[in-house]
Amino acid sequence: MEFSEVVRRRRMVRNYDPDRPVPPDVVERLLDHAVRAPSAGFAQGWGFLVLEAPEDRERFWTATTPGGGGRERWLAGMRRAPLIVVPHANRSAYLERYAEPDKGWADRSTERWPVPYWYVDTGFAALLMLLTAVDEGLGACFFGIPAQRLDAYREAFGVPAEYEPVGAVTVGYRASDHRSPSLRRGRRPVDEVVRRGRWS
């Protein structure tokens, strides 16, 4: 598929065919592409939790769904995804990397960072998974884990404290889906969001 078509077709898919697992070679391509994302200082401070077994996926939804529910239309479709990948950011990997001699920020202070690139870079990796899914003829959705459910998620999967989930990605073959009501807002035109030369 041409890259421009991959970008144009990318959207958040919220309903999947539960009877069609993601082929193992496609799972590996998703992950291989994710780790090709750029990272500050080539720190690569990310970690990915891959959930394919039904019991692991069920444990994820139980841990991350408020009240253990999940009967709403969008979540019912999301729970059918045969693959969940949770990308995590590791801030300490960046602080350690930038304390090395070629960077020289030996104090490991987060105040030196204009933005937390550990989250930015992990988001880049998630986007590469989303685009790879489209290129493979699959659907995918990036979504957040509710803040009040993070401890339950960590406990359910033994996630070390230094790894922070930035969200989760469901992947699978698309099933009949409903469009998000948010799409009624329309895509902002390029000339509304781009400034050339000066902002004003």
mmCIF file with all atom_site columns, C-alpha atoms in Angstrom, residues 2-196:
data_model
loop_
_atom_site.group_PDB
_atom_site.id
_atom_site.type_symbol
_atom_site.label_atom_id
_atom_site.label_alt_id
_atom_site.label_comp_id
_atom_site.label_asym_id
_atom_site.label_entity_id
_atom_site.label_seq_id
_atom_site.pdbx_PDB_ins_code
_atom_site.Cartn_x
_atom_site.Cartn_y
_atom_site.Cartn_z
_atom_site.occupancy
_atom_site.B_iso_or_equiv
_atom_site.pdbx_formal_charge
_atom_site.auth_seq_id
_atom_site.auth_comp_id
_atom_site.auth_asym_id
_atom_site.auth_atom_id
_atom_site.pdbx_PDB_model_num
ATOM 1   C CA . GLU A 1 2   ? 1.315   3.479   -0.796 1.00 0.00 ? 2   GLU A CA 1
ATOM 2   C CA . PHE A 1 3   ? 2.297   5.466   2.279  1.00 0.00 ? 3   PHE A CA 1
ATOM 3   C CA . SER A 1 4   ? -0.114  8.297   1.464  1.00 0.00 ? 4   SER A CA 1
ATOM 4   C CA . GLU A 1 5   ? -2.963  5.768   1.376  1.00 0.00 ? 5   GLU A CA 1
ATOM 5   C CA . VAL A 1 6   ? -1.899  4.289   4.724  1.00 0.00 ? 6   VAL A CA 1
ATOM 6   C CA . VAL A 1 7   ? -2.026  7.764   6.284  1.00 0.00 ? 7   VAL A CA 1
ATOM 7   C CA . ARG A 1 8   ? -5.375  8.553   4.675  1.00 0.00 ? 8   ARG A CA 1
ATOM 8   C CA . ARG A 1 9   ? -6.956  5.266   5.789  1.00 0.00 ? 9   ARG A CA 1
ATOM 9   C CA . ARG A 1 10  ? -5.727  5.425   9.375  1.00 0.00 ? 10  ARG A CA 1
ATOM 10  C CA . ARG A 1 11  ? -8.548  5.826   11.856 1.00 0.00 ? 11  ARG A CA 1
ATOM 11  C CA . MET A 1 12  ? -9.391  4.498   15.299 1.00 0.00 ? 12  MET A CA 1
ATOM 12  C CA . VAL A 1 13  ? -11.223 1.185   14.927 1.00 0.00 ? 13  VAL A CA 1
ATOM 13  C CA . ARG A 1 14  ? -13.452 0.166   17.837 1.00 0.00 ? 14  ARG A CA 1
ATOM 14  C CA . ASN A 1 15  ? -14.885 -3.176  16.731 1.00 0.00 ? 15  ASN A CA 1
ATOM 15  C CA . TYR A 1 16  ? -13.051 -6.320  15.652 1.00 0.00 ? 16  TYR A CA 1
ATOM 16  C CA . ASP A 1 17  ? -13.672 -9.803  14.322 1.00 0.00 ? 17  ASP A CA 1
ATOM 17  C CA . PRO A 1 18  ? -12.946 -11.980 17.385 1.00 0.00 ? 18  PRO A CA 1
ATOM 18  C CA . ASP A 1 19  ? -12.533 -15.112 15.257 1.00 0.00 ? 19  ASP A CA 1
ATOM 19  C CA . ARG A 1 20  ? -9.553  -13.830 13.246 1.00 0.00 ? 20  ARG A CA 1
ATOM 20  C CA . PRO A 1 21  ? -6.345  -13.606 15.277 1.00 0.00 ? 21  PRO A CA 1
ATOM 21  C CA . VAL A 1 22  ? -3.538  -11.331 14.164 1.00 0.00 ? 22  VAL A CA 1
ATOM 22  C CA . PRO A 1 23  ? -0.983  -13.565 12.381 1.00 0.00 ? 23  PRO A CA 1
ATOM 23  C CA . PRO A 1 24  ? 2.254   -14.006 14.357 1.00 0.00 ? 24  PRO A CA 1
ATOM 24  C CA . ASP A 1 25  ? 4.401   -12.515 11.584 1.00 0.00 ? 25  ASP A CA 1
ATOM 25  C CA . VAL A 1 26  ? 2.212   -9.400  11.580 1.00 0.00 ? 26  VAL A CA 1
ATOM 26  C CA . VAL A 1 27  ? 2.546   -9.071  15.373 1.00 0.00 ? 27  VAL A CA 1
ATOM 27  C CA . GLU A 1 28  ? 6.315   -9.193  14.944 1.00 0.00 ? 28  GLU A CA 1
ATOM 28  C CA . ARG A 1 29  ? 6.202   -6.534  12.201 1.00 0.00 ? 29  ARG A CA 1
ATOM 29  C CA . LEU A 1 30  ? 4.114   -4.268  14.437 1.00 0.00 ? 30  LEU A CA 1
ATOM 30  C CA . LEU A 1 31  ? 6.757   -4.530  17.155 1.00 0.00 ? 31  LEU A CA 1
ATOM 31  C CA . ASP A 1 32  ? 9.725   -4.330  14.780 1.00 0.00 ? 32  ASP A CA 1
ATOM 32  C CA . HIS A 1 33  ? 8.299   -1.108  13.347 1.00 0.00 ? 33  HIS A CA 1
ATOM 33  C CA . ALA A 1 34  ? 7.525   0.295   16.801 1.00 0.00 ? 34  ALA A CA 1
ATOM 34  C CA . VAL A 1 35  ? 11.151  0.076   17.878 1.00 0.00 ? 35  VAL A CA 1
ATOM 35  C CA . ARG A 1 36  ? 12.167  1.992   14.734 1.00 0.00 ? 36  ARG A CA 1
ATOM 36  C CA . ALA A 1 37  ? 10.592  5.116   16.231 1.00 0.00 ? 37  ALA A CA 1
ATOM 37  C CA . PRO A 1 38  ? 12.906  8.064   16.894 1.00 0.00 ? 38  PRO A CA 1
ATOM 38  C CA . SER A 1 39  ? 14.041  8.633   20.458 1.00 0.00 ? 39  SER A CA 1
ATOM 39  C CA . ALA A 1 40  ? 15.995  11.418  22.130 1.00 0.00 ? 40  ALA A CA 1
ATOM 40  C CA . GLY A 1 41  ? 19.656  10.440  22.439 1.00 0.00 ? 41  GLY A CA 1
ATOM 41  C CA . PHE A 1 42  ? 18.640  7.088   20.974 1.00 0.00 ? 42  PHE A CA 1
ATOM 42  C CA . ALA A 1 43  ? 17.614  6.279   24.541 1.00 0.00 ? 43  ALA A CA 1
ATOM 43  C CA . GLN A 1 44  ? 14.840  3.938   23.359 1.00 0.00 ? 44  GLN A CA 1
ATOM 44  C CA . GLY A 1 45  ? 13.258  4.182   26.781 1.00 0.00 ? 45  GLY A CA 1
ATOM 45  C CA . TRP A 1 46  ? 10.161  2.182   26.051 1.00 0.00 ? 46  TRP A CA 1
ATOM 46  C CA . GLY A 1 47  ? 8.732   -1.231  26.855 1.00 0.00 ? 47  GLY A CA 1
ATOM 47  C CA . PHE A 1 48  ? 5.813   -3.040  25.236 1.00 0.00 ? 48  PHE A CA 1
ATOM 48  C CA . LEU A 1 49  ? 3.454   -5.498  26.904 1.00 0.00 ? 49  LEU A CA 1
ATOM 49  C CA . VAL A 1 50  ? 1.870   -7.795  24.285 1.00 0.00 ? 50  VAL A CA 1
ATOM 50  C CA . LEU A 1 51  ? -1.393  -9.480  25.232 1.00 0.00 ? 51  LEU A CA 1
ATOM 51  C CA . GLU A 1 52  ? -2.678  -12.168 22.866 1.00 0.00 ? 52  GLU A CA 1
ATOM 52  C CA . ALA A 1 53  ? -3.994  -14.991 25.075 1.00 0.00 ? 53  ALA A CA 1
ATOM 53  C CA . PRO A 1 54  ? -7.712  -14.638 25.887 1.00 0.00 ? 54  PRO A CA 1
ATOM 54  C CA . GLU A 1 55  ? -7.057  -14.824 29.627 1.00 0.00 ? 55  GLU A CA 1
ATOM 55  C CA . ASP A 1 56  ? -4.458  -12.045 29.425 1.00 0.00 ? 56  ASP A CA 1
ATOM 56  C CA . ARG A 1 57  ? -6.787  -9.799  27.426 1.00 0.00 ? 57  ARG A CA 1
ATOM 57  C CA . GLU A 1 58  ? -9.611  -10.459 29.877 1.00 0.00 ? 58  GLU A CA 1
ATOM 58  C CA . ARG A 1 59  ? -7.301  -9.602  32.779 1.00 0.00 ? 59  ARG A CA 1
ATOM 59  C CA . PHE A 1 60  ? -6.424  -6.345  31.007 1.00 0.00 ? 60  PHE A CA 1
ATOM 60  C CA . TRP A 1 61  ? -10.067 -5.315  30.571 1.00 0.00 ? 61  TRP A CA 1
ATOM 61  C CA . THR A 1 62  ? -10.938 -6.313  34.126 1.00 0.00 ? 62  THR A CA 1
ATOM 62  C CA . ALA A 1 63  ? -8.022  -4.304  35.518 1.00 0.00 ? 63  ALA A CA 1
ATOM 63  C CA . THR A 1 64  ? -8.493  -1.202  33.350 1.00 0.00 ? 64  THR A CA 1
ATOM 64  C CA . THR A 1 65  ? -12.260 -0.857  33.076 1.00 0.00 ? 65  THR A CA 1
ATOM 65  C CA . PRO A 1 66  ? -13.847 1.289   35.801 1.00 0.00 ? 66  PRO A CA 1
ATOM 66  C CA . GLY A 1 67  ? -16.044 -0.881  37.962 1.00 0.00 ? 67  GLY A CA 1
ATOM 67  C CA . GLY A 1 68  ? -14.997 -3.951  35.998 1.00 0.00 ? 68  GLY A CA 1
ATOM 68  C CA . GLY A 1 69  ? -17.860 -3.213  33.613 1.00 0.00 ? 69  GLY A CA 1
ATOM 69  C CA . GLY A 1 70  ? -17.501 -2.553  29.941 1.00 0.00 ? 70  GLY A CA 1
ATOM 70  C CA . ARG A 1 71  ? -20.882 -3.219  28.409 1.00 0.00 ? 71  ARG A CA 1
ATOM 71  C CA . GLU A 1 72  ? -21.016 0.110   26.581 1.00 0.00 ? 72  GLU A CA 1
ATOM 72  C CA . ARG A 1 73  ? -21.129 -0.186  22.803 1.00 0.00 ? 73  ARG A CA 1
ATOM 73  C CA . TRP A 1 74  ? -17.606 1.074   22.106 1.00 0.00 ? 74  TRP A CA 1
ATOM 74  C CA . LEU A 1 75  ? -15.967 -1.045  24.791 1.00 0.00 ? 75  LEU A CA 1
ATOM 75  C CA . ALA A 1 76  ? -17.910 -4.163  23.812 1.00 0.00 ? 76  ALA A CA 1
ATOM 76  C CA . GLY A 1 77  ? -16.348 -3.902  20.347 1.00 0.00 ? 77  GLY A CA 1
ATOM 77  C CA . MET A 1 78  ? -12.910 -3.080  21.728 1.00 0.00 ? 78  MET A CA 1
ATOM 78  C CA . ARG A 1 79  ? -12.968 -6.185  23.926 1.00 0.00 ? 79  ARG A CA 1
ATOM 79  C CA . ARG A 1 80  ? -13.218 -8.310  20.776 1.00 0.00 ? 80  ARG A CA 1
ATOM 80  C CA . ALA A 1 81  ? -9.709  -7.286  19.670 1.00 0.00 ? 81  ALA A CA 1
ATOM 81  C CA . PRO A 1 82  ? -7.439  -10.340 19.501 1.00 0.00 ? 82  PRO A CA 1
ATOM 82  C CA . LEU A 1 83  ? -4.334  -8.295  20.279 1.00 0.00 ? 83  LEU A CA 1
ATOM 83  C CA . ILE A 1 84  ? -3.568  -5.563  22.814 1.00 0.00 ? 84  ILE A CA 1
ATOM 84  C CA . VAL A 1 85  ? -0.170  -3.873  22.992 1.00 0.00 ? 85  VAL A CA 1
ATOM 85  C CA . VAL A 1 86  ? 0.539   -1.540  25.893 1.00 0.00 ? 86  VAL A CA 1
ATOM 86  C CA . PRO A 1 87  ? 3.438   0.871   25.195 1.00 0.00 ? 87  PRO A CA 1
ATOM 87  C CA . HIS A 1 88  ? 5.267   2.128   28.290 1.00 0.00 ? 88  HIS A CA 1
ATOM 88  C CA . ALA A 1 89  ? 7.670   5.034   28.731 1.00 0.00 ? 89  ALA A CA 1
ATOM 89  C CA . ASN A 1 90  ? 10.726  4.800   30.980 1.00 0.00 ? 90  ASN A CA 1
ATOM 90  C CA . ARG A 1 91  ? 11.832  8.272   32.094 1.00 0.00 ? 91  ARG A CA 1
ATOM 91  C CA . SER A 1 92  ? 14.892  6.950   33.933 1.00 0.00 ? 92  SER A CA 1
ATOM 92  C CA . ALA A 1 93  ? 16.310  5.562   30.667 1.00 0.00 ? 93  ALA A CA 1
ATOM 93  C CA . TYR A 1 94  ? 16.399  9.127   29.318 1.00 0.00 ? 94  TYR A CA 1
ATOM 94  C CA . LEU A 1 95  ? 17.811  10.676  32.474 1.00 0.00 ? 95  LEU A CA 1
ATOM 95  C CA . GLU A 1 96  ? 20.560  8.049   32.540 1.00 0.00 ? 96  GLU A CA 1
ATOM 96  C CA . ARG A 1 97  ? 21.291  8.424   28.820 1.00 0.00 ? 97  ARG A CA 1
ATOM 97  C CA . TYR A 1 98  ? 21.660  12.201  29.113 1.00 0.00 ? 98  TYR A CA 1
ATOM 98  C CA . ALA A 1 99  ? 24.009  11.783  32.079 1.00 0.00 ? 99  ALA A CA 1
ATOM 99  C CA . GLU A 1 100 ? 26.472  9.949   29.802 1.00 0.00 ? 100 GLU A CA 1
ATOM 100 C CA . PRO A 1 101 ? 29.662  11.818  28.750 1.00 0.00 ? 101 PRO A CA 1
ATOM 101 C CA . ASP A 1 102 ? 28.454  12.777  25.255 1.00 0.00 ? 102 ASP A CA 1
ATOM 102 C CA . LYS A 1 103 ? 25.390  14.508  26.739 1.00 0.00 ? 103 LYS A CA 1
ATOM 103 C CA . GLY A 1 104 ? 26.739  15.542  30.121 1.00 0.00 ? 104 GLY A CA 1
ATOM 104 C CA . TRP A 1 105 ? 23.614  16.334  32.148 1.00 0.00 ? 105 TRP A CA 1
ATOM 105 C CA . ALA A 1 106 ? 25.010  14.477  35.127 1.00 0.00 ? 106 ALA A CA 1
ATOM 106 C CA . ASP A 1 107 ? 22.448  15.891  37.579 1.00 0.00 ? 107 ASP A CA 1
ATOM 107 C CA . ARG A 1 108 ? 19.660  13.830  35.920 1.00 0.00 ? 108 ARG A CA 1
ATOM 108 C CA . SER A 1 109 ? 17.248  16.701  36.424 1.00 0.00 ? 109 SER A CA 1
ATOM 109 C CA . THR A 1 110 ? 13.899  16.591  34.629 1.00 0.00 ? 110 THR A CA 1
ATOM 110 C CA . GLU A 1 111 ? 13.956  20.418  34.617 1.00 0.00 ? 111 GLU A CA 1
ATOM 111 C CA . ARG A 1 112 ? 16.426  20.338  31.705 1.00 0.00 ? 112 ARG A CA 1
ATOM 112 C CA . TRP A 1 113 ? 13.778  18.796  29.460 1.00 0.00 ? 113 TRP A CA 1
ATOM 113 C CA . PRO A 1 114 ? 11.506  21.299  27.667 1.00 0.00 ? 114 PRO A CA 1
ATOM 114 C CA . VAL A 1 115 ? 8.973   18.488  27.194 1.00 0.00 ? 115 VAL A CA 1
ATOM 115 C CA . PRO A 1 116 ? 9.004   14.883  28.508 1.00 0.00 ? 116 PRO A CA 1
ATOM 116 C CA . TYR A 1 117 ? 10.398  13.175  25.427 1.00 0.00 ? 117 TYR A CA 1
ATOM 117 C CA . TRP A 1 118 ? 10.006  9.740   27.023 1.00 0.00 ? 118 TRP A CA 1
ATOM 118 C CA . TYR A 1 119 ? 6.250   10.154  26.432 1.00 0.00 ? 119 TYR A CA 1
ATOM 119 C CA . VAL A 1 120 ? 6.682   11.746  23.009 1.00 0.00 ? 120 VAL A CA 1
ATOM 120 C CA . ASP A 1 121 ? 8.947   8.971   21.758 1.00 0.00 ? 121 ASP A CA 1
ATOM 121 C CA . THR A 1 122 ? 6.679   6.224   23.089 1.00 0.00 ? 122 THR A CA 1
ATOM 122 C CA . GLY A 1 123 ? 3.789   7.959   21.323 1.00 0.00 ? 123 GLY A CA 1
ATOM 123 C CA . PHE A 1 124 ? 5.825   7.869   18.095 1.00 0.00 ? 124 PHE A CA 1
ATOM 124 C CA . ALA A 1 125 ? 6.240   4.110   18.575 1.00 0.00 ? 125 ALA A CA 1
ATOM 125 C CA . ALA A 1 126 ? 2.482   3.699   19.095 1.00 0.00 ? 126 ALA A CA 1
ATOM 126 C CA . LEU A 1 127 ? 1.780   5.662   15.902 1.00 0.00 ? 127 LEU A CA 1
ATOM 127 C CA . LEU A 1 128 ? 4.095   3.387   13.934 1.00 0.00 ? 128 LEU A CA 1
ATOM 128 C CA . MET A 1 129 ? 2.057   0.423   15.191 1.00 0.00 ? 129 MET A CA 1
ATOM 129 C CA . LEU A 1 130 ? -1.177  2.121   14.102 1.00 0.00 ? 130 LEU A CA 1
ATOM 130 C CA . LEU A 1 131 ? 0.212   2.778   10.618 1.00 0.00 ? 131 LEU A CA 1
ATOM 131 C CA . THR A 1 132 ? 1.624   -0.733  10.324 1.00 0.00 ? 132 THR A CA 1
ATOM 132 C CA . ALA A 1 133 ? -1.779  -2.183  11.199 1.00 0.00 ? 133 ALA A CA 1
ATOM 133 C CA . VAL A 1 134 ? -3.365  -0.243  8.329  1.00 0.00 ? 134 VAL A CA 1
ATOM 134 C CA . ASP A 1 135 ? -0.624  -1.350  5.933  1.00 0.00 ? 135 ASP A CA 1
ATOM 135 C CA . GLU A 1 136 ? -1.313  -4.970  6.921  1.00 0.00 ? 136 GLU A CA 1
ATOM 136 C CA . GLY A 1 137 ? -5.057  -4.617  6.259  1.00 0.00 ? 137 GLY A CA 1
ATOM 137 C CA . LEU A 1 138 ? -5.943  -4.459  9.954  1.00 0.00 ? 138 LEU A CA 1
ATOM 138 C CA . GLY A 1 139 ? -7.624  -1.949  12.206 1.00 0.00 ? 139 GLY A CA 1
ATOM 139 C CA . ALA A 1 140 ? -6.231  -0.485  15.416 1.00 0.00 ? 140 ALA A CA 1
ATOM 140 C CA . CYS A 1 141 ? -7.150  1.969   18.146 1.00 0.00 ? 141 CYS A CA 1
ATOM 141 C CA . PHE A 1 142 ? -5.017  3.907   20.627 1.00 0.00 ? 142 PHE A CA 1
ATOM 142 C CA . PHE A 1 143 ? -6.776  4.750   23.894 1.00 0.00 ? 143 PHE A CA 1
ATOM 143 C CA . GLY A 1 144 ? -5.924  5.752   27.433 1.00 0.00 ? 144 GLY A CA 1
ATOM 144 C CA . ILE A 1 145 ? -5.995  3.691   30.589 1.00 0.00 ? 145 ILE A CA 1
ATOM 145 C CA . PRO A 1 146 ? -8.059  5.569   33.206 1.00 0.00 ? 146 PRO A CA 1
ATOM 146 C CA . ALA A 1 147 ? -5.831  7.128   35.860 1.00 0.00 ? 147 ALA A CA 1
ATOM 147 C CA . GLN A 1 148 ? -7.802  5.513   38.667 1.00 0.00 ? 148 GLN A CA 1
ATOM 148 C CA . ARG A 1 149 ? -7.151  2.063   37.129 1.00 0.00 ? 149 ARG A CA 1
ATOM 149 C CA . LEU A 1 150 ? -3.372  2.342   36.680 1.00 0.00 ? 150 LEU A CA 1
ATOM 150 C CA . ASP A 1 151 ? -2.533  0.677   39.991 1.00 0.00 ? 151 ASP A CA 1
ATOM 151 C CA . ALA A 1 152 ? -4.841  -2.243  39.196 1.00 0.00 ? 152 ALA A CA 1
ATOM 152 C CA . TYR A 1 153 ? -3.244  -2.566  35.763 1.00 0.00 ? 153 TYR A CA 1
ATOM 153 C CA . ARG A 1 154 ? 0.282   -2.527  37.214 1.00 0.00 ? 154 ARG A CA 1
ATOM 154 C CA . GLU A 1 155 ? -0.613  -5.129  39.805 1.00 0.00 ? 155 GLU A CA 1
ATOM 155 C CA . ALA A 1 156 ? -2.364  -7.394  37.295 1.00 0.00 ? 156 ALA A CA 1
ATOM 156 C CA . PHE A 1 157 ? 0.685   -7.534  35.025 1.00 0.00 ? 157 PHE A CA 1
ATOM 157 C CA . GLY A 1 158 ? 3.628   -6.902  37.359 1.00 0.00 ? 158 GLY A CA 1
ATOM 158 C CA . VAL A 1 159 ? 4.673   -3.704  35.591 1.00 0.00 ? 159 VAL A CA 1
ATOM 159 C CA . PRO A 1 160 ? 7.808   -2.183  37.206 1.00 0.00 ? 160 PRO A CA 1
ATOM 160 C CA . ALA A 1 161 ? 7.401   1.281   38.718 1.00 0.00 ? 161 ALA A CA 1
ATOM 161 C CA . GLU A 1 162 ? 9.787   2.938   36.234 1.00 0.00 ? 162 GLU A CA 1
ATOM 162 C CA . TYR A 1 163 ? 7.564   1.994   33.277 1.00 0.00 ? 163 TYR A CA 1
ATOM 163 C CA . GLU A 1 164 ? 4.534   4.221   32.723 1.00 0.00 ? 164 GLU A CA 1
ATOM 164 C CA . PRO A 1 165 ? 1.817   3.093   30.310 1.00 0.00 ? 165 PRO A CA 1
ATOM 165 C CA . VAL A 1 166 ? 1.048   5.891   27.855 1.00 0.00 ? 166 VAL A CA 1
ATOM 166 C CA . GLY A 1 167 ? -2.125  4.144   26.695 1.00 0.00 ? 167 GLY A CA 1
ATOM 167 C CA . ALA A 1 168 ? -2.949  0.900   24.912 1.00 0.00 ? 168 ALA A CA 1
ATOM 168 C CA . VAL A 1 169 ? -3.390  -0.230  21.313 1.00 0.00 ? 169 VAL A CA 1
ATOM 169 C CA . THR A 1 170 ? -5.993  -2.764  20.225 1.00 0.00 ? 170 THR A CA 1
ATOM 170 C CA . VAL A 1 171 ? -5.337  -4.491  16.902 1.00 0.00 ? 171 VAL A CA 1
ATOM 171 C CA . GLY A 1 172 ? -7.380  -6.864  14.779 1.00 0.00 ? 172 GLY A CA 1
ATOM 172 C CA . TYR A 1 173 ? -9.433  -7.352  11.648 1.00 0.00 ? 173 TYR A CA 1
ATOM 173 C CA . ARG A 1 174 ? -12.166 -4.755  11.403 1.00 0.00 ? 174 ARG A CA 1
ATOM 174 C CA . ALA A 1 175 ? -15.781 -5.651  12.048 1.00 0.00 ? 175 ALA A CA 1
ATOM 175 C CA . SER A 1 176 ? -18.787 -3.447  11.356 1.00 0.00 ? 176 SER A CA 1
ATOM 176 C CA . ASP A 1 177 ? -18.073 -0.290  13.309 1.00 0.00 ? 177 ASP A CA 1
ATOM 177 C CA . HIS A 1 178 ? -19.757 2.973   14.195 1.00 0.00 ? 178 HIS A CA 1
ATOM 178 C CA . ARG A 1 179 ? -18.058 6.257   13.543 1.00 0.00 ? 179 ARG A CA 1
ATOM 179 C CA . SER A 1 180 ? -17.039 8.341   16.517 1.00 0.00 ? 180 SER A CA 1
ATOM 180 C CA . PRO A 1 181 ? -19.403 11.268  17.137 1.00 0.00 ? 181 PRO A CA 1
ATOM 181 C CA . SER A 1 182 ? -16.277 13.414  17.516 1.00 0.00 ? 182 SER A CA 1
ATOM 182 C CA . LEU A 1 183 ? -15.704 13.138  13.755 1.00 0.00 ? 183 LEU A CA 1
ATOM 183 C CA . ARG A 1 184 ? -18.638 15.509  13.246 1.00 0.00 ? 184 ARG A CA 1
ATOM 184 C CA . ARG A 1 185 ? -16.210 18.247  14.221 1.00 0.00 ? 185 ARG A CA 1
ATOM 185 C CA . GLY A 1 186 ? -14.478 17.748  10.885 1.00 0.00 ? 186 GLY A CA 1
ATOM 186 C CA . ARG A 1 187 ? -10.782 17.852  10.150 1.00 0.00 ? 187 ARG A CA 1
ATOM 187 C CA . ARG A 1 188 ? -9.268  21.295  10.497 1.00 0.00 ? 188 ARG A CA 1
ATOM 188 C CA . PRO A 1 189 ? -7.894  22.527  7.170  1.00 0.00 ? 189 PRO A CA 1
ATOM 189 C CA . VAL A 1 190 ? -4.130  22.805  6.792  1.00 0.00 ? 190 VAL A CA 1
ATOM 190 C CA . ASP A 1 191 ? -4.239  26.595  6.284  1.00 0.00 ? 191 ASP A CA 1
ATOM 191 C CA . GLU A 1 192 ? -6.008  26.945  9.646  1.00 0.00 ? 192 GLU A CA 1
ATOM 192 C CA . VAL A 1 193 ? -3.288  25.192  11.629 1.00 0.00 ? 193 VAL A CA 1
ATOM 193 C CA . VAL A 1 194 ? -0.103  26.024  9.695  1.00 0.00 ? 194 VAL A CA 1
ATOM 194 C CA . ARG A 1 195 ? 1.840   29.296  9.973  1.00 0.00 ? 195 ARG A CA 1
ATOM 195 C CA . ARG A 1 196 ? 4.655   30.099  7.563  1.00 0.00 ? 196 ARG A CA 1
#
